[in-house]
Coordinates of C-alpha atoms in Angstrom, one line a residue:
Chain E
M24 CA 69.5 104.1 71.1
T25 CA 73.1 104.6 69.7
V26 CA 76.7 104.9 71.1
A27 CA 76.1 108.6 71.6
A28 CA 73.0 108.3 73.5
G29 CA 74.7 105.5 75.4
I30 CA 77.7 107.6 76.3
G31 CA 75.4 110.9 77.2
Y32 CA 73.1 109.1 79.7
A33 CA 76.7 107.7 81.4
L34 CA 78.2 111.5 81.4
L35 CA 74.7 112.6 82.5
A36 CA 75.0 110.7 85.7
L37 CA 78.7 110.8 86.2
G38 CA 79.9 114.2 84.4
P39 CA 80.2 116.0 87.5
S40 CA 82.0 113.2 89.7
L41 CA 84.3 112.9 86.8
S42 CA 85.2 116.5 87.0
L43 CA 85.6 116.3 90.8
F44 CA 87.9 113.1 90.3
V45 CA 90.2 115.1 87.6
S46 CA 90.4 118.1 89.5
V47 CA 90.7 117.3 92.9
I48 CA 90.9 113.5 93.8
S49 CA 93.3 112.5 90.8
R50 CA 95.8 114.9 92.1
K51 CA 96.7 113.1 95.2
P52 CA 97.4 109.1 95.0
F53 CA 95.9 108.9 98.8
L54 CA 92.2 110.4 97.6
I55 CA 92.3 107.8 94.8
L56 CA 92.5 104.9 97.2
T57 CA 89.9 106.4 99.6
L58 CA 87.5 106.6 96.7
L59 CA 88.7 103.0 95.7
S60 CA 87.8 101.8 99.1
S61 CA 84.5 103.5 99.8
T62 CA 83.4 102.3 96.6
L63 CA 84.2 98.8 97.8
V64 CA 82.5 99.1 101.1
W65 CA 79.4 100.7 99.1
L66 CA 79.2 97.3 97.0
V67 CA 79.6 95.1 100.1
S68 CA 76.8 96.7 101.8
L69 CA 75.0 96.3 98.5
I70 CA 75.5 92.6 98.5
V71 CA 74.8 92.0 101.8
L72 CA 71.6 93.7 101.6
S73 CA 70.6 91.5 98.5
G74 CA 71.7 88.7 100.1
L75 CA 69.4 89.6 103.0
W76 CA 66.3 90.1 100.6
R77 CA 67.1 87.8 97.9
P78 CA 64.5 84.9 99.5
F79 CA 61.6 87.8 99.4
L80 CA 62.4 88.4 95.5
P81 CA 61.3 88.9 93.0
L82 CA 58.9 91.3 94.7
K83 CA 55.1 91.4 93.4
A84 CA 54.6 94.0 90.6
N85 CA 52.4 97.3 91.5
V86 CA 53.0 96.7 95.2
W87 CA 54.2 99.3 96.9
W88 CA 54.7 98.9 100.8
P89 CA 57.6 96.0 100.6
Y90 CA 59.6 98.6 98.9
T91 CA 59.0 100.8 101.5
L92 CA 60.6 98.0 104.0
L93 CA 63.3 97.6 101.6
V94 CA 64.5 101.3 101.3
L95 CA 64.2 101.5 104.9
S96 CA 66.2 98.8 105.9
S97 CA 68.7 99.5 103.3
V98 CA 69.0 103.3 104.0
C99 CA 69.5 102.3 108.5
F100 CA 72.4 99.6 107.1
Q101 CA 73.9 102.0 105.1
E102 CA 74.1 104.7 107.6
A103 CA 75.1 102.4 110.1
L104 CA 78.0 101.3 107.8
R105 CA 79.0 104.9 107.3
F106 CA 79.3 105.3 111.2
L107 CA 81.6 102.4 111.1
F108 CA 83.7 103.9 108.1
W109 CA 83.8 107.0 110.4
K110 CA 85.4 105.0 113.0
L111 CA 88.1 103.4 110.9
Y112 CA 88.8 106.8 109.1
M113 CA 89.3 108.2 113.1
R114 CA 92.0 105.2 113.5
L115 CA 93.5 106.1 110.0
E116 CA 93.9 109.7 110.6
D117 CA 95.6 108.7 114.0
V118 CA 98.1 106.6 112.2
L119 CA 98.7 109.2 109.6
D120 CA 99.2 112.0 112.1
S121 CA 101.6 109.8 113.8
F122 CA 103.6 109.0 110.5
A123 CA 103.6 112.9 109.9
D124 CA 105.1 113.6 113.0
R125 CA 107.8 111.0 112.6
I126 CA 108.8 112.5 109.2
S127 CA 108.4 115.9 110.6
R128 CA 106.0 117.3 108.2
P129 CA 103.1 118.8 109.6
R130 CA 100.0 116.9 110.3
L131 CA 96.7 116.8 108.6
F132 CA 95.2 120.2 107.8
L133 CA 91.6 120.8 107.6
T134 CA 91.3 120.5 104.0
D135 CA 92.8 117.4 103.8
K136 CA 90.4 115.9 106.1
L137 CA 87.6 117.6 104.2
Q138 CA 89.1 116.2 100.9
I139 CA 89.2 112.8 102.4
A140 CA 85.6 112.9 103.2
L141 CA 84.8 114.3 99.9
A142 CA 86.5 111.4 98.3
G143 CA 84.8 108.9 100.4
G144 CA 81.5 110.6 99.5
L145 CA 82.5 110.2 96.3
G146 CA 83.3 106.8 96.1
H147 CA 79.7 106.1 97.8
G148 CA 78.2 108.0 94.8
V149 CA 80.0 106.7 91.9
A150 CA 79.4 103.2 93.3
H151 CA 75.5 104.1 93.3
A152 CA 75.6 105.5 89.9
V153 CA 77.4 102.7 88.6
F154 CA 75.3 99.8 90.1
F155 CA 71.8 101.3 89.8
C156 CA 72.5 103.2 86.5
L157 CA 75.6 102.1 84.5
S158 CA 75.0 98.7 84.6
L159 CA 71.5 98.8 82.9
L160 CA 72.9 101.1 80.0
P161 CA 74.5 98.8 77.7
P162 CA 71.3 98.0 75.8
A163 CA 71.1 101.8 75.3
F164 CA 74.0 101.4 72.9
G165 CA 72.0 99.6 70.3
P166 CA 69.7 100.5 68.2
A167 CA 66.3 101.1 70.2
T168 CA 65.3 102.7 73.3
F169 CA 62.9 101.6 76.5
Y170 CA 60.3 103.4 78.2
V171 CA 58.7 102.4 81.1
D172 CA 55.0 102.6 81.7
R173 CA 55.2 104.5 84.6
C174 CA 57.1 107.2 83.5
S175 CA 56.2 107.3 79.8
K176 CA 57.3 110.6 79.0
V177 CA 61.4 109.9 78.8
P178 CA 63.1 107.0 77.8
F179 CA 63.9 105.1 81.0
F180 CA 67.7 105.3 80.6
L181 CA 67.3 109.2 80.7
V182 CA 65.2 108.7 84.2
S183 CA 67.7 106.5 85.8
A184 CA 70.4 108.8 84.7
I185 CA 68.9 112.1 86.3
I186 CA 67.9 110.0 89.3
A187 CA 71.5 108.8 89.7
L188 CA 73.1 112.3 89.2
A189 CA 70.7 113.4 92.2
F190 CA 71.8 110.4 94.4
V191 CA 75.8 110.9 93.3
T192 CA 75.4 114.7 94.9
I193 CA 73.6 113.4 98.1
H194 CA 76.0 110.9 98.8
T195 CA 79.2 112.7 98.0
F196 CA 78.2 115.8 100.1
S197 CA 76.1 114.2 103.1
M198 CA 79.4 112.0 103.6
V199 CA 81.1 115.6 103.8
I200 CA 78.7 116.7 106.3
A201 CA 78.6 113.3 108.5
F202 CA 82.5 113.1 108.9
E203 CA 82.4 116.7 110.4
G204 CA 79.6 116.3 112.7
Y205 CA 80.7 113.0 113.8
A206 CA 84.3 115.0 114.7
K207 CA 82.7 117.8 116.2
G208 CA 80.0 116.0 118.2
N209 CA 77.2 118.3 116.5
K210 CA 74.0 116.8 116.8
V211 CA 72.3 118.7 114.1
D212 CA 75.0 117.1 111.6
Q213 CA 74.6 113.9 112.6
V214 CA 70.9 113.6 112.5
I215 CA 70.5 115.4 109.4
V216 CA 72.4 112.8 107.2
P217 CA 70.3 110.1 107.7
V218 CA 67.3 112.1 107.4
I219 CA 68.1 113.0 103.8
H220 CA 69.5 109.7 102.9
L221 CA 65.9 108.3 103.9
S222 CA 64.0 111.2 102.5
A223 CA 65.7 110.7 99.3
G224 CA 65.2 107.1 99.2
M225 CA 61.4 107.7 100.1
L226 CA 61.0 109.9 97.3
T227 CA 61.7 107.5 94.8
L228 CA 59.0 105.4 95.9
V229 CA 56.7 108.3 94.5
N230 CA 57.7 106.8 91.2
F231 CA 55.4 104.4 91.7
A232 CA 52.2 106.3 91.2
S233 CA 51.8 106.9 87.6
E234 CA 53.6 109.6 86.0
G235 CA 55.0 110.3 89.7
C236 CA 58.4 110.7 88.3
V237 CA 57.1 114.2 87.2
I238 CA 57.0 115.0 90.9
G239 CA 59.3 112.4 92.0
V240 CA 62.3 113.6 90.3
P241 CA 62.1 117.3 90.9
L242 CA 61.8 116.9 94.5
L243 CA 64.8 114.7 94.8
Y244 CA 66.8 117.4 93.2
L245 CA 65.5 119.8 95.9
V246 CA 66.9 117.3 98.5
A247 CA 69.9 117.2 96.5
S248 CA 70.4 121.2 96.5
L249 CA 69.6 121.5 100.2
T250 CA 72.5 119.0 101.1
L251 CA 74.9 121.0 98.8
L252 CA 73.6 124.0 100.4
H253 CA 74.2 122.8 103.9
C254 CA 77.3 121.3 103.2
G255 CA 78.5 124.6 101.7
K256 CA 77.7 126.3 104.5
M257 CA 79.0 124.1 107.4
V258 CA 82.4 123.8 105.3
W259 CA 82.6 127.7 105.0
Q260 CA 81.8 128.1 108.5
R261 CA 84.3 125.7 109.1
L262 CA 87.0 127.4 107.1
I263 CA 86.4 130.5 108.6
E264 CA 87.0 129.3 112.0
S265 CA 90.4 127.7 111.4
R266 CA 91.6 130.3 109.8
N267 CA 90.6 132.7 112.7
Q268 CA 92.1 130.0 115.0
S269 CA 95.3 130.0 113.2
G270 CA 95.5 133.9 112.4
P271 CA 96.6 135.5 115.6
T272 CA 99.5 133.3 115.6
L273 CA 101.2 134.5 112.3
R274 CA 103.2 137.2 113.0
Chain X
M6 CA 105.3 128.3 114.1
D7 CA 107.9 129.6 112.1
R8 CA 108.0 126.7 109.9
N9 CA 104.5 127.3 108.6
Q10 CA 105.4 130.6 107.5
Q11 CA 108.7 130.3 105.6
R12 CA 107.9 126.9 103.7
P13 CA 105.1 126.4 101.4
R14 CA 102.4 124.0 103.4
S15 CA 102.7 120.7 101.9
S16 CA 101.0 118.0 103.5
I17 CA 101.8 114.4 103.8
L18 CA 98.6 113.6 101.7
D19 CA 100.0 115.0 98.6
S20 CA 102.4 111.9 98.0
L21 CA 101.3 109.3 100.1
G22 CA 100.2 106.1 98.2
E23 CA 102.3 107.2 95.1
E24 CA 103.5 103.8 94.3
L25 CA 99.9 101.9 95.2
I26 CA 98.5 104.1 92.2
G27 CA 101.5 103.2 90.2
I28 CA 100.8 99.9 90.1
L29 CA 96.8 100.2 90.0
T30 CA 97.0 102.2 87.0
P31 CA 98.2 99.8 84.5
V32 CA 96.5 96.8 86.0
S33 CA 93.0 98.8 85.7
I34 CA 94.4 99.9 81.9
C35 CA 94.8 96.3 81.1
M36 CA 91.8 95.3 82.6
F37 CA 89.4 98.1 80.9
T38 CA 91.5 97.1 77.5
V39 CA 90.4 93.7 77.6
V40 CA 86.8 94.5 78.8
L41 CA 86.4 96.5 76.0
L42 CA 87.7 94.2 73.5
V43 CA 85.4 91.4 74.8
C44 CA 82.3 93.7 74.7
L45 CA 83.3 94.7 70.9
L46 CA 84.1 91.3 69.7
N47 CA 82.2 88.8 71.6
S48 CA 78.6 89.3 69.9
D49 CA 78.6 86.1 68.8
P50 CA 79.0 83.7 71.9
S51 CA 79.3 80.4 69.9
S52 CA 82.5 80.7 68.1
S53 CA 84.2 80.0 71.2
S54 CA 84.1 76.1 70.4
S55 CA 86.9 76.4 67.7
F56 CA 89.4 77.6 70.1
S57 CA 92.0 74.7 71.3
S58 CA 95.0 74.9 73.5
I59 CA 96.7 73.2 76.0
A60 CA 94.0 74.3 78.7
T61 CA 91.6 72.6 76.4
A62 CA 93.5 69.3 75.6
A63 CA 91.9 67.0 78.1
Y64 CA 88.1 67.9 77.7
S65 CA 86.5 70.1 75.5
E66 CA 83.3 71.7 76.3
T67 CA 80.0 71.8 74.4
D68 CA 76.7 72.9 75.6
S69 CA 75.0 69.6 75.8
D70 CA 77.2 68.2 78.6
S71 CA 75.4 68.0 82.2
P72 CA 76.7 70.1 84.7
W73 CA 78.8 67.4 86.6
D74 CA 80.6 66.6 83.2
K75 CA 81.6 69.9 82.8
L76 CA 82.8 70.2 86.1
L77 CA 84.9 66.8 86.1
G78 CA 86.0 68.1 82.5
A79 CA 87.1 71.6 83.6
F80 CA 89.2 70.1 86.5
L81 CA 90.9 67.7 84.3
N82 CA 91.9 70.8 82.0
S83 CA 93.3 72.9 84.7
L84 CA 95.2 69.8 86.1
V85 CA 96.8 69.3 83.0
F86 CA 97.4 73.0 82.7
V87 CA 98.8 73.4 85.7
A88 CA 100.8 70.1 85.0
A89 CA 102.3 71.9 82.2
I90 CA 103.2 75.2 83.6
T91 CA 104.8 73.3 86.6
V92 CA 107.1 71.6 84.3
A93 CA 108.0 74.5 82.5
T94 CA 108.5 76.7 85.7
F95 CA 111.0 73.4 86.9
L96 CA 112.7 74.0 83.5
L97 CA 113.2 77.6 84.0
V98 CA 114.6 76.8 87.1
L99 CA 117.0 74.4 85.9
L100 CA 118.1 76.6 83.3
F101 CA 118.8 79.5 85.5
Y102 CA 120.7 77.3 87.8
L103 CA 123.1 76.5 84.8
R104 CA 123.4 79.9 84.3
C105 CA 121.8 79.8 80.5
V106 CA 120.5 83.7 80.5
T107 CA 121.3 84.2 77.2
F108 CA 118.9 81.7 76.0
L109 CA 116.6 82.9 78.4
K110 CA 116.9 86.5 77.1
L111 CA 116.6 85.4 73.5
Y112 CA 113.5 82.9 74.2
M113 CA 111.7 85.9 75.9
G114 CA 112.6 88.1 72.9
F115 CA 111.2 85.6 70.7
S116 CA 107.9 84.8 72.5
A117 CA 107.2 88.6 72.7
L118 CA 107.3 88.7 68.7
V119 CA 105.3 85.9 68.7
V120 CA 102.6 87.1 71.4
L121 CA 102.9 90.8 69.4
A122 CA 102.8 89.5 65.9
N123 CA 100.8 86.7 65.7
L124 CA 98.1 87.4 68.3
G125 CA 98.6 91.1 68.0
G126 CA 97.6 90.5 64.3
E127 CA 94.9 88.1 64.8
I128 CA 93.0 90.7 67.3
S129 CA 93.7 93.7 64.7
I130 CA 92.2 91.3 62.2
L131 CA 89.2 90.8 64.4
L132 CA 89.1 94.3 64.8
I133 CA 89.4 95.9 61.1
D134 CA 86.6 93.5 60.2
R135 CA 84.3 94.7 62.9
F136 CA 84.7 98.1 62.0
R137 CA 84.9 97.9 58.4
F138 CA 88.1 99.6 58.5
P139 CA 89.6 100.5 55.1
I140 CA 93.2 99.3 54.8
D141 CA 95.3 97.0 52.6
S142 CA 97.1 93.8 53.5
L143 CA 100.7 95.6 52.7
T144 CA 100.1 98.7 55.0
F145 CA 99.1 96.5 57.7
S146 CA 101.7 94.2 57.3
I147 CA 104.3 96.9 57.7
L148 CA 102.5 98.3 60.6
L149 CA 102.3 95.3 62.5
F150 CA 106.2 94.5 61.7
N151 CA 107.2 97.7 62.9
F152 CA 104.8 97.5 65.9
S153 CA 106.1 94.1 67.1
V154 CA 109.8 94.8 66.4
V155 CA 109.7 97.9 68.4
G156 CA 107.7 95.9 71.1
V157 CA 110.8 93.4 71.0
F158 CA 113.4 95.9 71.6
A159 CA 111.5 97.3 74.7
V160 CA 111.4 94.2 76.4
F161 CA 114.8 92.8 75.4
M162 CA 116.7 96.2 75.7
S163 CA 117.5 97.6 78.9
R164 CA 117.8 101.6 77.9
F165 CA 114.4 101.9 76.5
S166 CA 112.3 104.4 77.6
I167 CA 110.1 103.3 80.7
L168 CA 106.8 104.7 79.2
I169 CA 107.0 102.6 76.2
T170 CA 108.3 99.4 77.9
Q171 CA 105.6 99.5 80.1
G172 CA 103.2 100.2 77.4
Y173 CA 104.3 97.1 75.7
L174 CA 104.1 95.1 78.5
V175 CA 100.1 96.0 79.1
V176 CA 99.7 95.4 75.6
I177 CA 101.1 91.9 75.8
G178 CA 99.1 91.2 78.9
V179 CA 96.0 92.3 77.0
L180 CA 96.5 90.2 73.8
V181 CA 97.5 86.9 76.0
A182 CA 94.4 87.9 78.5
Y183 CA 92.0 88.3 75.5
F184 CA 93.0 84.9 73.9
F185 CA 92.5 83.4 77.6
T186 CA 88.8 84.6 77.6
M187 CA 88.1 82.6 74.8
L188 CA 88.2 79.6 76.9
P189 CA 85.3 77.4 77.6
E190 CA 83.4 79.0 80.8
W191 CA 83.8 76.2 83.4
T192 CA 87.4 75.7 82.5
T193 CA 88.3 79.2 83.0
W194 CA 86.7 79.2 86.4
V195 CA 88.0 76.3 87.8
L196 CA 91.6 77.0 86.2
L197 CA 91.7 80.1 87.6
V198 CA 91.1 78.9 91.2
A199 CA 93.7 76.2 90.3
L200 CA 96.3 79.0 89.3
A201 CA 95.5 81.0 92.4
L202 CA 96.4 77.4 94.6
Y203 CA 99.5 77.0 92.6
D204 CA 100.7 80.6 92.8
L205 CA 100.4 80.0 96.8
A206 CA 102.1 76.6 96.8
A207 CA 105.1 77.6 94.2
V208 CA 105.9 80.9 95.9
L209 CA 105.3 79.9 99.5
L210 CA 106.3 76.4 99.8
P211 CA 110.2 75.4 100.0
V212 CA 110.2 73.0 97.3
G213 CA 108.2 75.6 95.4
P214 CA 110.0 76.3 91.8
L215 CA 109.2 80.1 92.3
R216 CA 110.7 80.2 95.9
L217 CA 113.7 78.2 94.7
L218 CA 114.1 80.7 91.6
V219 CA 113.6 83.9 93.8
E220 CA 116.4 82.5 96.2
M221 CA 118.8 81.9 93.8
A222 CA 118.6 85.1 92.3
I223 CA 118.9 86.6 95.8
S224 CA 122.0 84.5 96.3
R225 CA 123.5 85.5 93.0
D226 CA 122.4 88.9 93.5
E227 CA 121.0 88.6 89.5
D228 CA 117.7 89.3 87.8
I229 CA 115.0 86.6 87.6
P230 CA 114.6 86.4 84.0
A231 CA 110.7 86.6 83.6
L232 CA 108.4 89.3 82.5
V233 CA 107.8 91.6 85.0
Y234 CA 106.1 95.2 85.0
E235 CA 107.9 97.7 87.5
A236 CA 105.9 100.6 88.2
R237 CA 107.9 104.0 88.0
P238 CA 110.6 104.2 90.6
V239 CA 109.5 107.1 92.7
I240 CA 112.2 109.4 93.8
R241 CA 111.9 111.2 97.5
D242 CA 114.1 113.8 99.0
D243 CA 113.3 112.4 102.9
S244 CA 113.9 109.2 101.4
R245 CA 115.3 107.7 104.8
L246 CA 111.8 107.4 106.0
V247 CA 110.5 105.7 102.8
Q248 CA 113.0 103.1 103.1
R249 CA 111.8 99.7 101.8
R250 CA 113.9 96.6 102.6
V251 CA 114.1 95.1 99.3
W252 CA 114.6 91.5 98.9
R253 CA 117.6 92.1 96.9
E254 CA 119.4 94.0 99.4
Q255 CA 118.7 91.9 102.2
R256 CA 122.4 90.9 103.3
S257 CA 123.4 94.9 103.6
N258 CA 122.8 96.3 107.0
V259 CA 120.8 99.6 106.2
N260 CA 119.8 102.0 108.9
D261 CA 117.0 103.6 108.6
D262 CA 118.9 106.8 109.5
D263 CA 121.7 106.3 107.6
V264 CA 121.9 109.0 105.2
E265 CA 125.2 108.0 103.8
N266 CA 123.7 104.7 102.9
N267 CA 121.0 106.1 101.0
V268 CA 123.4 108.3 98.8
V269 CA 125.1 105.0 97.8
R270 CA 122.1 103.0 97.5
A271 CA 120.8 105.9 95.0
E272 CA 123.9 105.2 93.0
E273 CA 123.8 101.7 93.1
E274 CA 120.2 102.1 92.0
E275 CA 120.8 103.9 88.8
E276 CA 122.9 101.2 87.6
Q277 CA 121.0 98.7 88.7
R278 CA 117.7 100.3 87.3
S279 CA 118.7 99.2 83.6
E280 CA 118.9 95.3 84.8
E281 CA 115.4 95.5 86.5
I282 CA 113.9 96.5 83.3
S283 CA 115.2 94.2 81.1
V284 CA 113.2 91.0 82.4
P285 CA 112.7 88.3 80.0
L286 CA 109.4 86.4 79.5
I287 CA 109.5 82.5 79.8
D288 CA 107.0 80.8 77.4
S289 CA 106.5 77.5 76.7
S290 CA 104.6 77.0 73.7
S291 CA 101.9 74.3 74.1
S292 CA 101.5 71.0 72.0
S293 CA 98.5 71.6 69.9
S294 CA 98.8 75.3 69.1
S295 CA 101.0 78.3 69.4
R296 CA 99.3 79.9 72.1
P297 CA 101.9 81.0 74.8
E298 CA 101.4 80.7 78.6
T299 CA 103.4 83.1 80.6
F300 CA 105.7 82.6 83.6
L301 CA 103.9 83.5 86.9
E302 CA 106.0 85.4 89.0
G303 CA 104.7 86.8 92.4
I304 CA 104.9 90.5 93.5
G305 CA 108.0 91.7 94.9
L306 CA 109.9 95.2 95.3
G307 CA 112.1 96.5 92.8
A308 CA 115.6 97.9 93.1
S309 CA 114.3 101.3 93.8
G310 CA 111.7 100.5 96.1
A311 CA 109.1 100.4 93.0
I312 CA 106.6 97.7 93.2
K313 CA 107.0 95.0 90.9
L314 CA 104.2 92.9 89.5
G315 CA 104.3 90.0 87.0
L316 CA 102.6 89.9 84.0
G317 CA 101.1 86.5 84.7
D318 CA 99.2 88.3 87.2
F319 CA 97.7 91.0 84.9
I320 CA 97.2 88.3 82.4
F321 CA 94.7 86.5 84.9
Y322 CA 93.2 89.5 86.6
S323 CA 91.9 90.5 83.1
V324 CA 90.8 87.1 82.1
L325 CA 88.6 86.9 85.4
V326 CA 87.4 90.4 84.6
G327 CA 87.1 89.5 80.7
R328 CA 84.9 86.5 81.8
A329 CA 82.8 88.6 83.9
A330 CA 82.2 90.8 81.3
M331 CA 80.7 88.2 79.2
Y332 CA 77.9 88.0 81.8
D333 CA 76.8 91.4 82.8
L334 CA 78.7 94.5 83.3
M335 CA 77.6 94.5 87.2
T336 CA 79.8 91.4 87.8
V337 CA 82.5 93.4 85.9
Y338 CA 82.7 96.2 88.2
A339 CA 81.8 93.7 91.4
C340 CA 85.1 91.9 90.0
Y341 CA 87.2 94.9 89.5
L342 CA 86.8 95.8 93.0
A343 CA 87.5 92.3 94.3
I344 CA 90.8 92.4 92.5
I345 CA 91.7 95.9 93.5
A346 CA 91.2 95.2 97.0
G347 CA 92.8 92.1 97.0
L348 CA 95.8 93.2 95.3
G349 CA 95.8 96.3 98.1
V350 CA 95.8 93.4 100.7
T351 CA 98.6 91.5 99.0
L352 CA 100.6 94.7 98.8
M353 CA 100.2 95.6 102.6
L354 CA 101.0 92.1 103.2
L355 CA 104.3 92.8 101.1
S356 CA 105.1 95.6 103.2
V357 CA 105.0 93.6 106.4
Y358 CA 106.9 90.4 105.2
Q359 CA 109.3 92.1 102.9
K360 CA 109.6 89.1 100.5
A361 CA 108.4 88.4 97.4
L362 CA 104.6 86.9 97.8
P363 CA 102.1 85.2 95.0
A364 CA 100.0 88.1 94.0
L365 CA 97.3 85.9 92.4
P366 CA 95.6 84.1 95.2
V367 CA 93.8 87.0 97.3
S368 CA 92.5 88.6 94.2
I369 CA 91.4 85.6 92.3
M370 CA 89.6 84.3 95.3
L371 CA 88.0 87.4 96.3
G372 CA 87.1 88.0 92.4
V373 CA 85.6 84.6 92.0
V374 CA 83.9 85.2 95.2
F375 CA 82.4 88.5 94.3
Y376 CA 81.3 87.3 90.7
F377 CA 78.9 84.4 92.1
L378 CA 77.8 87.1 94.7
A379 CA 76.8 89.2 92.1
R380 CA 75.5 87.0 89.7
L381 CA 73.0 85.4 92.2
F382 CA 72.1 87.8 94.6
L383 CA 73.0 91.3 93.3
E384 CA 71.5 91.5 89.8
V385 CA 68.1 90.2 91.0
F386 CA 68.0 92.9 93.6
V387 CA 69.2 95.8 91.6
V388 CA 67.3 95.1 88.8
Q389 CA 64.2 94.6 90.6
C390 CA 64.9 98.3 92.5
S391 CA 66.2 100.3 89.6
S392 CA 63.6 99.0 87.2
N393 CA 60.9 100.5 89.3
L394 CA 62.9 103.3 89.5
V395 CA 63.2 102.9 93.6
M396 CA 67.0 103.8 94.5
F397 CA 68.4 104.8 98.0

């Protein structure tokens, strides 16, 4: 609609991640590198998926079941890639720990590991927001706006920004849950992350129904807040545990 | 343990990777500025046909040619351009061999003046026109004159504030890159690939001009006269472990655990740091217009271990991203990430091989590959999904 509206939509999708970046990630250069590499991993996964699906596109309009297959395959691929990313991170952690031993500095603390996981998740979230929301925004900087038939109450840019915000939250915090789950071998955490991702993807399919976004978007935010709560609870427990462990040794 | 109680808990994560960020930030700023300029000033695509320089001397592209003609013409153009750059680089090697360093430094100052005044003035006028900014010509010329003269001093003199020098180097990179994005499309892509291959050959082959230059500079223990961006040197307290054997210091036997040598090196670095910053630009003005082409130097390590990246690398990264911006923003993000990944790979190779490496090939190849992948596959997929509000 105007430059102000365009910037507004961009900030709606990326505002919280920008504040996370400025307050947490920009303090430590290594976290910026983690963010960039996880963004790259997400981009590569998206390119591979689009290469796989290219022969079948463009899909017929108003038919929703091919999109189910698309979301299913994409989520499975991305979750597999998340596991590989974790394996890579474990190797990196070993390298960093041996480097720390060599220069006689303390090894990675729990907060360091959580911060690296947060940076990785934020990278995924930012990549999602950039490719699904921001790359379609340039028309919003012009004089008019655009409405989609299926969601006719709000401009298309606003809806996609709101959905992108939910997904940024989900990606960021589910990475923290996933890393801790894989590290501790906690089955609940390991399973809950793909379930969250899949259910979020499936919920966006509700947008296919006419005016479906009125139901779909609040449910999506429910999933996002559940992710936030679970992650917060898990991190709190972990921090209390580690404080109890190191507490008795401090005299 | 006692150590944890008495000292504040500083983890290694606090300062790891600082040098990398020190070089990634200016590259990102340069690319971002070029994309911004392209988006602001390029609402009219047909104006690119009036741009003529040495890079379009062999063939100027028109819309009505067939793809094969365009490809052939672009190939001829890049051949001419790479040949011109090779000749200019060999000339530079000859002048350096004959120790005409003053001449080279003066030429560098002159070309910085040309870039800042001429190209900077042109872009400022385009911006003033676009935004209808009210300014009179006298004020404008005084401001432009001040801006260019300070820039020449920043590039020319050694004891200038490092932040201003870095800022002016980025500005010079942005200005030259913006003008290169005005080349015709096919010529730009073929030229980028040709330059990546040339950079690979010139730095790694034994007869390559850049390699000769680096070896001469090492043997004489002098600076290469070229425009080079040096990231702010990082000072560490336990510097014995962040040793990077710099290619200038290869002949001194420095042990990693020898603290004494580090003290000596720190003092030596302070004196030599001034020389590192005053690095001239070598330009060869083309025959048909005054567009300068900058000297391509690979990536290397500065005296204090800070990373040095040649300005030509800045320029061609930004040209790639600027040309991607002319298509769509999705290709911009994909190319940006690809270039950063390529730069990271090059820096890792640098820390393994410890000698000057070409910074263009990996990034440009990855950038070109990602551009075509994004344009052919990614865009259709993402637009399909998000226009139906299906996301994952």
